[in-house]
Tab-separated table of C-alpha atoms and ligand atoms in Angstrom:
chain	number	residue	atom	x	y	z
A	679	MET	CA	167.285	62.449	275.138
A	680	THR	CA	164.337	61.488	274.391
A	681	LEU	CA	163.028	64.844	273.311
A	682	LEU	CA	165.214	64.803	270.092
A	683	MET	CA	163.446	61.543	268.957
A	684	ASP	CA	160.212	63.040	268.914
A	685	THR	CA	158.724	62.369	265.229
A	686	ASN	CA	155.813	64.860	265.899
A	687	VAL	CA	157.891	67.722	265.433
A	688	ILE	CA	158.349	69.571	262.002
A	689	ALA	CA	162.157	70.862	262.036
A	690	SER	CA	164.187	71.608	259.279
A	691	GLU	CA	167.647	71.160	258.549
A	692	PRO	CA	170.107	73.732	260.083
A	693	ASN	CA	169.881	77.208	258.342
A	694	ALA	CA	172.636	79.005	257.345
A	695	HIS	CA	173.485	79.582	261.204
A	696	GLY	CA	173.285	76.339	262.217
A	697	TYR	CA	170.050	76.158	264.162
A	698	ALA	CA	166.629	74.410	262.568
A	699	GLU	CA	163.858	76.256	261.758
A	700	PHE	CA	160.168	75.248	263.364
A	701	THR	CA	156.458	75.088	261.989
A	702	LEU	CA	153.781	74.720	264.186
A	703	GLY	CA	150.486	74.999	262.972
A	704	GLU	CA	150.377	77.987	260.720
A	705	PHE	CA	153.200	79.586	262.877
A	706	HIS	CA	156.967	79.510	261.817
A	707	PHE	CA	159.896	80.247	264.146
A	708	ARG	CA	163.438	80.599	262.913
A	709	ARG	CA	166.662	82.189	264.937
A	710	ASP	CA	170.057	83.291	263.621
A	711	GLU	CA	172.922	84.747	265.617
A	712	TYR	CA	170.809	87.392	267.871
A	713	PHE	CA	167.190	87.448	267.245
A	714	VAL	CA	164.215	84.722	267.080
A	715	TYR	CA	161.690	85.343	264.171
A	716	VAL	CA	158.117	84.483	264.543
A	717	LYS	CA	155.860	84.511	261.537
A	718	TRP	CA	152.182	83.681	261.229
A	719	PRO	CA	149.599	84.506	258.619
A	720	THR	CA	148.764	88.014	259.553
A	721	GLY	CA	151.861	89.338	260.859
A	722	SER	CA	155.129	88.928	261.991
A	723	HIS	CA	157.342	89.658	265.007
A	724	VAL	CA	160.981	89.714	266.139
A	725	MET	CA	162.701	88.660	269.990
A	726	SER	CA	165.975	88.932	271.316
A	727	ALA	CA	167.017	85.163	271.162
A	728	ASP	CA	168.293	85.756	275.149
A	729	ALA	CA	165.021	87.049	276.026
A	730	PHE	CA	162.966	84.158	273.731
A	731	LEU	CA	164.891	81.604	274.854
A	732	ARG	CA	164.176	82.313	278.723
A	733	ALA	CA	160.799	83.067	278.159
A	734	MET	CA	160.442	79.209	276.454
A	735	GLN	CA	162.212	77.749	278.884
A	736	ARG	CA	159.727	78.748	281.570
A	737	ASP	CA	156.642	77.764	279.372
A	738	VAL	CA	158.192	74.068	279.037
A	739	ALA	CA	159.302	73.966	282.483
A	740	TRP	CA	156.218	74.878	283.960
A	741	ASN	CA	153.939	72.973	281.371
A	742	PHE	CA	152.444	75.623	280.630
A	743	PHE	CA	151.839	77.144	283.667
A	744	TYR	CA	148.549	78.717	285.170
A	745	GLY	CA	146.884	80.914	282.745
A	746	ILE	CA	148.744	83.145	280.162
A	747	VAL	CA	152.741	83.090	279.277
A	748	ASN	CA	153.828	86.109	277.383
A	749	PHE	CA	156.768	86.251	276.022
A	750	ASP	CA	156.578	90.047	275.341
A	751	GLY	CA	153.577	92.087	274.519
A	752	VAL	CA	152.952	89.786	271.305
A	753	VAL	CA	153.609	86.156	271.290
A	754	GLY	CA	152.622	83.736	273.974
A	755	THR	CA	150.631	80.872	275.325
A	756	VAL	CA	147.367	80.356	277.146
A	757	ASN	CA	146.974	76.951	279.305
A	758	HIS	CA	143.425	74.968	279.005
A	759	TYR	CA	145.186	72.420	281.021
A	760	GLY	CA	145.105	70.133	278.168
A	761	THR	CA	145.391	71.991	275.379
A	762	VAL	CA	147.223	75.143	274.637
A	763	ASP	CA	146.752	78.022	272.857
A	764	LEU	CA	149.367	79.868	270.786
A	765	PHE	CA	148.900	83.346	270.040
A	766	ALA	CA	150.418	86.403	268.643
A	767	GLY	CA	148.683	89.744	269.269
A	768	ARG	CA	145.558	88.354	270.851
A	769	TYR	CA	146.386	90.247	274.090
A	770	ASN	CA	147.562	93.443	272.256
A	771	ASP	CA	145.023	96.352	271.670
A	772	ALA	CA	146.875	97.364	268.498
A	773	TYR	CA	147.090	93.648	266.759
A	774	ARG	CA	143.880	93.053	268.016
A	775	LYS	CA	142.080	96.281	266.343
A	776	ALA	CA	144.084	95.849	263.121
A	777	GLU	CA	143.254	92.335	263.024
A	778	MET	CA	146.753	91.053	262.714
A	779	ASP	CA	146.381	88.724	265.610
A	780	HIS	CA	146.098	84.883	265.352
A	781	VAL	CA	145.180	82.182	267.796
A	782	GLU	CA	145.901	78.695	267.293
A	783	ASN	CA	144.773	75.548	269.822
A	784	PHE	CA	146.955	72.434	270.041
A	785	GLN	CA	147.065	69.549	272.385
A	786	SER	CA	149.426	69.950	275.397
A	787	GLU	CA	152.102	67.523	274.352
A	788	ASN	CA	152.234	68.570	270.662
A	789	ILE	CA	153.036	72.104	271.426
A	790	LYS	CA	155.367	70.669	274.093
A	791	ALA	CA	157.595	68.657	272.173
A	792	THR	CA	158.059	71.418	269.371
A	793	PHE	CA	158.893	73.882	272.452
A	794	GLU	CA	161.174	71.039	273.777
A	795	ARG	CA	163.394	70.782	270.909
A	796	MET	CA	163.493	74.175	269.981
A	797	LEU	CA	164.906	75.199	273.609
A	798	ALA	CA	167.489	72.134	272.875
A	799	ASP	CA	168.283	73.048	269.542
A	800	TRP	CA	168.646	76.724	270.136
A	801	THR	CA	170.454	76.780	273.379
A	802	ASN	CA	174.212	76.580	272.921
A	803	ALA	CA	176.439	75.370	275.028
A	804	SER	CA	177.283	78.881	277.156
A	805	PHE	CA	173.939	79.574	277.777
A	806	ASP	CA	171.497	78.581	280.778
A	807	PRO	CA	168.243	80.145	280.152
A	808	PHE	CA	167.022	79.837	283.994
A	809	ALA	CA	170.278	81.344	285.277
A	810	SER	CA	170.314	84.757	286.206
A	811	PRO	CA	172.136	87.570	283.314
A	812	GLU	CA	175.473	87.266	285.723
A	813	GLU	CA	175.695	83.314	286.068
A	814	THR	CA	175.627	82.498	282.423
A	815	GLY	CA	177.307	83.054	279.221
A	816	SER	CA	176.217	84.806	275.784
A	817	ALA	CA	172.675	82.760	274.179
A	818	PHE	CA	174.183	84.769	270.645
A	819	GLY	CA	176.267	83.624	267.813
A	820	ASP	CA	176.186	80.651	265.557
A	821	LYS	CA	174.913	77.113	266.789
A	822	ASN	CA	177.542	76.188	269.364
A	823	GLY	CA	176.763	73.099	270.988
A	824	SER	CA	174.024	72.760	273.325
A	825	ASN	CA	173.166	72.571	276.991
A	826	LEU	CA	170.666	69.698	277.734
A	827	ALA	CA	171.574	69.536	280.960
A	828	ALA	CA	170.458	73.124	281.871
A	829	VAL	CA	167.205	73.007	279.600
A	830	THR	CA	165.660	69.674	280.714
A	831	ARG	CA	166.132	70.274	284.597
A	832	ARG	CA	163.680	68.424	287.128
A	833	ARG	CA	160.681	70.453	288.148
A	834	VAL	CA	161.129	71.077	291.936
A	835	ALA	CA	157.500	69.596	293.062
A	836	SER	CA	156.788	68.493	296.876
A	837	ARG	CA	153.684	66.362	297.692
A	838	ARG	CA	153.675	67.211	301.032
A	839	MET	CA	156.400	69.266	302.711
A	840	VAL	CA	160.211	69.150	301.717
A	841	SER	CA	161.877	66.743	303.794
A	842	CYS	CA	159.008	64.432	304.161
A	843	ASP	CA	159.230	61.169	303.537
A	844	ASP	CA	159.187	59.834	299.989
A	845	ASP	CA	159.153	63.960	298.624
A	846	GLU	CA	161.618	66.545	297.667
A	847	GLN	CA	164.964	66.922	299.924
A	848	LEU	CA	166.979	69.148	301.299
A	849	ARG	CA	169.804	70.581	298.997
A	850	THR	CA	173.218	70.063	299.716
A	851	ASP	CA	176.798	71.875	298.871
A	852	ALA	CA	177.237	68.882	296.905
A	853	THR	CA	174.472	69.885	294.694
A	854	HIS	CA	173.058	73.065	295.550
A	855	PRO	CA	175.557	75.139	296.456
A	856	ILE	CA	174.950	78.383	298.441
A	857	ASN	CA	174.175	81.110	295.758
A	858	ARG	CA	176.684	84.379	295.793
A	859	MET	CA	174.054	86.898	296.856
A	860	PHE	CA	172.456	84.791	299.498
A	861	ALA	CA	175.995	83.718	301.178
A	862	ASP	CA	175.044	85.588	304.685
A	863	VAL	CA	171.722	83.158	304.698
A	864	ALA	CA	171.600	81.405	307.866
A	865	GLN	CA	172.365	77.555	307.166
A	866	ASP	CA	171.020	76.493	310.784
A	867	SER	CA	168.672	73.581	310.918
A	868	PRO	CA	165.384	73.584	313.375
A	869	LEU	CA	165.902	71.382	316.118
A	870	VAL	CA	163.491	68.231	315.491
A	871	GLU	CA	162.697	65.717	318.453
A	872	PRO	CA	160.131	63.221	317.039
A	873	GLU	CA	159.231	60.690	319.904
A	874	PRO	CA	160.179	56.673	318.182
A	875	GLY	CA	157.304	56.332	316.172
A	876	PHE	CA	156.198	59.588	314.818
A	877	GLU	CA	159.557	60.211	312.823
A	878	SER	CA	157.217	60.591	309.315
A	879	ASP	CA	154.809	63.237	310.713
A	880	VAL	CA	157.297	65.386	313.203
A	881	LYS	CA	158.984	67.452	310.382
A	882	ALA	CA	160.562	70.871	309.722
A	883	TYR	CA	163.151	71.974	307.549
A	884	ASN	CA	165.328	75.309	306.981
A	885	LEU	CA	163.332	76.667	304.050
A	886	PHE	CA	165.411	79.892	303.652
A	887	ALA	CA	168.366	77.844	303.417
A	888	TYR	CA	166.698	75.882	300.813
A	889	LEU	CA	166.247	78.722	298.404
A	890	SER	CA	169.387	80.416	298.718
A	891	ARG	CA	171.178	77.110	297.298
A	892	SER	CA	168.303	77.688	294.343
A	893	ASP	CA	170.440	77.244	290.830
A	894	VAL	CA	167.699	78.769	289.313
A	895	THR	CA	165.515	82.143	288.927
A	896	TRP	CA	161.588	82.768	288.140
A	897	ASN	CA	160.958	79.123	288.950
A	898	PRO	CA	158.199	78.458	291.581
A	899	SER	CA	158.886	74.925	293.237
A	900	VAL	CA	156.347	73.774	295.182
A	901	VAL	CA	157.480	73.202	298.935
A	902	SER	CA	154.281	72.678	300.967
A	903	VAL	CA	150.875	71.437	300.301
A	904	CYS	CA	147.577	72.121	302.036
A	905	LYS	CA	144.820	70.365	299.762
A	906	ASP	CA	144.776	72.941	296.811
A	907	SER	CA	146.892	75.804	298.606
A	908	LEU	CA	150.280	75.510	297.218
A	909	TYR	CA	153.543	77.356	298.719
A	910	CYS	CA	155.621	77.826	295.212
A	911	PRO	CA	158.875	79.838	296.523
A	912	THR	CA	161.029	81.067	294.059
A	913	THR	CA	164.455	83.034	293.981
A	914	GLU	CA	164.245	86.092	291.714
A	915	GLU	CA	167.374	88.089	290.206
A	916	TYR	CA	166.722	90.460	287.280
A	917	ILE	CA	163.730	90.586	285.278
A	918	LEU	CA	160.597	87.759	284.892
A	919	PRO	CA	161.309	86.416	281.744
A	920	ILE	CA	157.421	86.484	281.010
A	921	ILE	CA	154.813	88.655	281.726
A	922	HIS	CA	152.698	86.655	283.768
A	923	GLY	CA	148.711	86.717	282.970
A	924	ASN	CA	146.514	85.084	286.088
A	925	ASP	CA	143.512	82.833	285.327
A	926	ARG	CA	142.988	83.090	288.656
A	927	VAL	CA	143.491	85.017	291.769
A	928	GLU	CA	147.437	84.385	292.850
A	929	TRP	CA	149.660	86.220	295.753
A	930	PHE	CA	152.982	86.897	296.246
A	931	VAL	CA	154.712	87.061	299.813
A	932	GLN	CA	157.855	88.926	300.145
A	933	LEU	CA	160.345	87.160	302.132
A	934	SER	CA	163.760	89.010	301.385
A	935	ASP	CA	164.692	91.659	299.725
A	936	GLU	CA	162.740	93.366	297.253
A	937	ILE	CA	160.886	93.213	294.041
A	938	ILE	CA	159.277	95.620	291.732
A	939	TRP	CA	156.243	94.412	289.752
A	940	ALA	CA	154.646	96.190	286.736
A	941	VAL	CA	151.028	95.146	286.379
A	942	GLU	CA	149.033	95.834	283.540
A	943	ASP	CA	145.588	94.929	281.837
A	944	ARG	CA	145.862	91.525	281.181
A	945	ASP	CA	143.669	91.706	277.473
A	946	THR	CA	145.011	95.094	276.446
A	947	GLY	CA	148.382	95.419	278.215
A	948	ALA	CA	147.424	98.836	279.633
A	949	ALA	CA	149.667	100.027	282.578
A	950	ARG	CA	147.277	99.311	285.962
A	951	THR	CA	149.971	99.656	288.883
A	952	ARG	CA	153.374	99.423	290.212
A	953	VAL	CA	154.039	97.118	293.111
A	954	VAL	CA	157.204	97.360	295.316
A	955	MET	CA	157.167	94.635	297.558
A	956	LYS	CA	159.378	94.687	300.816
A	957	PRO	CA	160.107	91.893	303.199
A	958	GLY	CA	157.247	90.471	304.927
A	959	ASP	CA	155.243	92.630	302.421
A	960	VAL	CA	152.338	90.655	300.996
A	961	ALA	CA	149.983	91.490	297.815
A	962	SER	CA	147.350	89.520	295.880
A	963	MET	CA	147.056	89.768	292.207
A	964	PRO	CA	144.084	90.080	290.630
A	965	ALA	CA	142.619	87.269	287.819
A	966	ASN	CA	142.100	89.963	285.192
A	967	ILE	CA	146.057	91.615	285.479
A	968	ARG	CA	149.403	90.396	283.637
A	969	HIS	CA	152.475	91.425	285.648
A	970	GLN	CA	156.543	91.478	285.376
A	971	GLY	CA	158.830	91.582	288.438
A	972	TYR	CA	162.280	93.245	288.849
A	973	ALA	CA	164.493	92.087	291.118
A	974	PRO	CA	168.077	94.240	291.621
A	975	LYS	CA	169.547	91.577	293.897
A	976	ARG	CA	168.582	87.707	294.177
A	977	ALA	CA	165.093	87.693	296.263
A	978	MET	CA	163.193	85.189	297.895
A	979	LEU	CA	159.481	85.354	296.979
A	980	LEU	CA	156.686	83.268	298.194
A	981	VAL	CA	154.203	82.735	295.313
A	982	TRP	CA	150.841	81.145	296.620
A	983	GLU	CA	148.672	79.341	294.036
A	984	ASN	CA	145.452	78.090	294.627
A	985	ALA	CA	145.590	74.464	291.956
A	986	ASP	CA	141.663	74.435	292.151
A	987	GLY	CA	140.775	73.325	288.369
A	988	ALA	CA	137.425	74.450	288.527
A	989	LEU	CA	138.821	78.595	289.227
A	990	PRO	CA	139.854	79.503	285.404
A	991	GLU	CA	136.237	79.110	284.222
A	992	LEU	CA	134.848	80.741	287.403
A	993	TYR	CA	136.330	83.768	287.262
A	994	ALA	CA	136.417	83.878	282.905
A	995	THR	CA	132.367	83.251	283.583
A	996	GLY	CA	132.195	85.937	286.227
A	997	LYS	CA	130.842	84.033	288.829
A	998	LEU	CA	133.899	85.464	291.144
A	999	PRO	CA	135.126	89.118	291.118
A	1000	SER	CA	138.851	89.411	289.858
A	1001	HIS	CA	140.116	90.193	293.015
A	1002	PRO	CA	140.304	88.030	296.357
A	1003	VAL	CA	138.673	90.448	298.921
A	1004	ASP	CA	135.871	92.602	299.599
A	1005	PHE	CA	136.496	95.357	302.522
B	840	MET	CA	183.268	92.604	294.286
B	841	THR	CA	180.228	93.364	296.294
B	842	THR	CA	179.170	92.398	299.434
B	843	TYR	CA	175.591	91.525	299.110
B	844	VAL	CA	173.489	91.779	302.237
B	845	THR	CA	170.096	89.788	302.328
B	846	ARG	CA	167.596	91.935	303.916
B	847	PHE	CA	164.839	89.918	306.017
B	848	GLY	CA	162.009	91.471	308.083
B	849	SER	CA	161.303	91.490	312.077
B	850	LEU	CA	158.976	92.838	314.592
B	851	ASN	CA	161.360	95.555	315.353
B	852	GLN	CA	162.761	96.383	311.868
B	853	TYR	CA	160.188	96.380	308.946
B	854	GLU	CA	160.160	98.748	306.052
B	855	LYS	CA	156.724	98.503	304.156
B	856	GLY	CA	156.683	99.285	300.023
B	857	GLY	CA	153.443	99.556	298.509
B	858	VAL	CA	151.123	99.992	295.843
B	859	GLU	CA	151.611	102.651	293.348
B	860	ILE	CA	148.232	103.297	291.640
B	861	ILE	CA	148.077	104.384	287.775
B	862	ASP	CA	144.736	103.349	286.761
B	863	ASP	CA	143.251	100.787	289.480
B	864	ASP	CA	142.005	100.354	292.920
B	865	PRO	CA	144.815	99.780	295.724
B	866	LYS	CA	141.879	97.342	297.498
B	867	ARG	CA	142.504	94.918	294.518
B	868	TYR	CA	146.242	93.927	296.052
B	869	THR	CA	145.301	93.623	299.617
B	870	PHE	CA	148.392	94.636	300.297
B	871	SER	CA	149.537	94.306	303.879
B	872	ASN	CA	153.063	93.689	305.732
B	873	ILE	CA	153.155	90.268	308.164
B	874	PHE	CA	155.063	91.896	310.583
B	875	ASP	CA	153.128	95.118	310.835
B	876	VAL	CA	150.282	92.801	311.830
B	877	ALA	CA	152.058	91.048	314.279
B	878	ALA	CA	153.242	93.937	315.724
B	879	HIS	CA	149.428	95.054	316.094
B	880	SER	CA	148.127	91.754	317.344
B	881	ARG	CA	148.085	90.448	320.660
B	882	PRO	CA	149.287	86.941	321.434
B	883	TYR	CA	148.586	84.241	318.986
B	884	GLU	CA	145.444	85.948	316.882
B	885	LYS	CA	145.186	84.576	313.713
B	886	VAL	CA	145.015	87.273	311.127
B	887	ALA	CA	144.523	86.541	307.618
B	888	VAL	CA	146.770	88.393	305.412
B	889	GLY	CA	145.934	86.367	302.264
B	890	LYS	CA	142.960	84.871	301.243
B	891	ASN	CA	142.088	82.622	298.257
B	892	ARG	CA	138.793	81.188	298.526
B	893	GLN	CA	138.561	79.070	301.432
B	894	TYR	CA	142.444	78.897	301.724
B	895	VAL	CA	143.905	81.831	304.247
B	896	LEU	CA	147.478	82.771	305.163
B	897	GLU	CA	147.523	84.115	308.935
B	898	ALA	CA	150.232	86.343	310.326
B	899	ILE	CA	150.321	85.262	313.913
B	900	ARG	CA	152.207	86.791	317.038
B	901	ALA	CA	153.750	84.431	318.831
B	902	GLU	CA	154.225	85.354	322.239
B	903	GLY	CA	154.382	83.061	325.617
B	904	ASP	CA	152.120	79.772	325.305
B	905	SER	CA	149.789	79.017	323.017
B	906	ASP	CA	146.317	77.652	323.764
B	907	TRP	CA	146.272	73.708	322.625
B	908	ARG	CA	145.142	73.738	318.965
B	909	ARG	CA	144.128	70.840	316.580
B	910	THR	CA	143.668	70.498	313.087
B	911	ALA	CA	142.289	67.636	310.489
B	912	HIS	CA	144.592	68.544	307.665
B	913	ASP	CA	148.079	69.350	307.505
B	914	GLU	CA	149.134	73.498	308.247
B	915	PHE	CA	152.455	74.508	307.797
B	916	ALA	CA	154.131	77.018	310.394
B	917	LEU	CA	156.679	79.681	308.731
B	918	VAL	CA	158.861	81.491	311.153
B	919	MET	CA	159.240	84.812	309.911
B	920	ASP	CA	161.058	86.454	313.109
B	921	GLY	CA	162.261	85.175	316.349
B	922	GLU	CA	162.209	81.464	318.037
B	923	VAL	CA	159.193	79.341	318.401
B	924	GLU	CA	158.905	75.668	320.213
B	925	VAL	CA	156.336	73.773	318.821
B	926	VAL	CA	155.118	70.640	320.878
B	927	LEU	CA	152.502	67.657	318.834
B	928	HIS	CA	150.325	65.277	320.519
B	929	ARG	CA	148.681	62.704	318.274
B	930	LEU	CA	144.919	63.273	318.971
B	931	SER	CA	142.887	60.774	320.500
B	932	PRO	CA	139.817	59.417	318.597
B	933	ASP	CA	137.551	61.771	321.003
B	934	GLU	CA	139.823	65.207	320.224
B	935	GLU	CA	139.346	64.798	316.720
B	936	PRO	CA	137.702	67.784	315.467
B	937	PRO	CA	134.020	67.446	313.859
B	938	GLU	CA	133.800	66.390	310.678
B	939	GLY	CA	133.863	68.922	307.762
B	940	THR	CA	136.278	71.164	310.468
B	941	GLN	CA	138.653	73.426	308.246
B	942	GLY	CA	141.457	75.081	309.898
B	943	SER	CA	142.384	74.649	313.614
B	944	ILE	CA	140.280	74.760	316.592
B	945	GLN	CA	140.508	74.996	320.355
B	946	LEU	CA	141.487	71.456	322.236
B	947	GLY	CA	140.337	73.419	325.367
B	948	HIS	CA	142.904	70.850	327.376
B	949	GLU	CA	145.347	69.361	327.825
B	950	PRO	CA	146.308	66.594	325.079
B	951	ALA	CA	145.235	63.121	325.993
B	952	GLY	CA	147.041	61.317	323.241
B	953	PRO	CA	150.383	60.444	322.995
B	954	ARG	CA	153.241	62.979	322.490
B	955	MET	CA	154.680	62.863	318.907
B	956	GLY	CA	157.626	65.008	319.473
B	957	ARG	CA	158.731	68.479	319.361
B	958	VAL	CA	160.419	71.344	317.010
B	959	VAL	CA	162.229	74.552	318.141
B	960	ALA	CA	162.371	76.453	315.144
B	961	ARG	CA	163.975	79.811	314.272
B	962	ARG	CA	163.280	82.751	311.562
B	963	GLY	CA	162.858	80.728	307.945
B	964	HIS	CA	162.220	77.594	309.345
B	965	MET	CA	159.221	75.815	308.110
B	966	THR	CA	157.264	72.950	310.247
B	967	LEU	CA	154.963	70.485	309.532
B	968	LEU	CA	151.695	70.724	312.022
B	969	PRO	CA	150.295	67.308	311.152
B	970	ALA	CA	146.613	66.543	310.569
B	971	HIS	CA	145.053	64.380	313.356
B	972	ALA	CA	147.502	66.057	315.674
B	973	ALA	CA	147.226	69.159	318.806
B	974	TYR	CA	149.630	71.589	318.741
B	975	ARG	CA	150.906	74.430	320.958
B	976	PHE	CA	153.266	77.337	320.082
B	977	ARG	CA	155.695	78.854	323.168
B	978	ALA	CA	158.107	81.985	322.391
B	979	GLU	CA	159.959	83.637	325.087
B	980	LYS	CA	160.188	86.543	323.054
B	981	PRO	CA	157.713	87.720	320.268
B	982	ALA	CA	158.016	86.103	317.502
B	983	VAL	CA	155.968	85.729	313.799
B	984	VAL	CA	154.841	83.024	312.229
B	985	LEU	CA	152.726	82.717	308.669
B	986	LEU	CA	150.266	79.798	308.946
B	987	GLN	CA	149.387	78.088	305.576
B	988	THR	CA	145.797	76.530	306.402
B	989	ILE	CA	142.077	76.663	305.751
B	990	GLU	CA	139.834	79.403	306.845
B	991	GLY	CA	138.422	78.348	310.390
B	992	ALA	CA	136.233	79.533	313.221
B	993	ASP	CA	139.082	81.820	314.585
B	994	THR	CA	140.604	83.042	311.766
B	995	LEU	CA	140.337	86.970	312.035
B	996	TYR	CA	139.979	89.601	309.208
B	997	ARG	CA	141.329	93.375	309.800
B	998	TRP	CA	141.539	94.014	306.048
B	999	GLY	CA	140.361	97.683	306.324
B	1000	GLU	CA	142.974	98.192	309.332
B	1001	ILE	CA	145.891	96.070	307.410
B	1002	CYS	CA	145.377	96.880	303.843
B	1003	GLN	CA	146.549	99.818	302.107
B	1004	THR	CA	143.395	101.798	300.873
B	1005	HIS	CA	144.401	104.681	298.590
C	2521	LIG	FE1	152.170	85.378	288.018
């Protein structure tokens, strides 16, 4: 595993609980049986180890995603697409007022190397940070093996559409059994009848069956691409392990079941809205909010993104309004 | 042991959630429902339910035959309810949309280019509508398609009618 060979990572020898401690700039991270402790020059913070690892897993797998990945109300990252801010208290009104907030900017590859190694070292054999709580074992206790296969899953990203040539392929029983909560989802295939010579352009597949076989939760993955318009559906169960702060407008289409969203002001954390989404519902999420979703039963959510790299600047400078449509 | 039931919506059975405001304006959330929009649309109206700059998501009530449409870029049709047949033809050079055309536009006649094939898609099935193709939808019974595309001349905007406003 190359990630364990990375030499730019500042890691200690195992502590009394068997876990390495990590230093990144002026931040220090350590874990024990139950908790992760984060320290910076003006403050410190504690998180449950399972919540921390679930959040860290998304941040690493998504390459810091769009905008802000809040691990909770205090610590998180801001993606500047090439560099990444690691912050504490920066988007928390009380920490700001107390001047206990702290931000440091890192080259993306450097912070990623540290996060990958932390995730690998702190995830025990019994725990899969991408799985729902009912489908994985405990994150807790002293160091007990590792689960590298789970924490280094390949990110699924279609270039045109799932099932197209040289693209992401359909999921089968051999690698992706149907999830227990989607056992009733129809597995039928569309009838596809290309004329000779048009096999590459006449394509269709069962997206809902594809999603019913997802082995991870809260992990948007591209399935179709119309220039910068990306369909990033994901299957959701329990709580989104991060609070996502937008740097652009994003949209949700509820494909199945129900998700409840808590929406807060991105910069202060003040509550703004609750959004309840049922099958067929569509909602935009403004560019200046952060949100966290709650899914009582595994649900199919279509996250619709605009990957245009110019957007964060346009929203940040007020050249675009934070909501998508005036009516 | 719980038996799980996966809930999808349909034209005949859908239940909307909604926006519960604490300190905000509901219009910022552009909250609508695809089945509700299709239930109140005429066949093959392309009603935007999502818009992110030039990109749109259109809710389309498929019923009977659509007109023949042509596109210069890939579009993707996801059937949300019912069954839809898609027939595809390669555009002949003089059928290509004018330079810079986005979304799809009417072809205006039967396609002159070679038949590419057909797809019959049901709920949950996603069909590629490839660049430089003409396509026609056919649905025996009312069906619902969500189209991933770019705003075009025939995209309809009815935000005030379809979205939660208070
Ligand atoms: Fe988000």
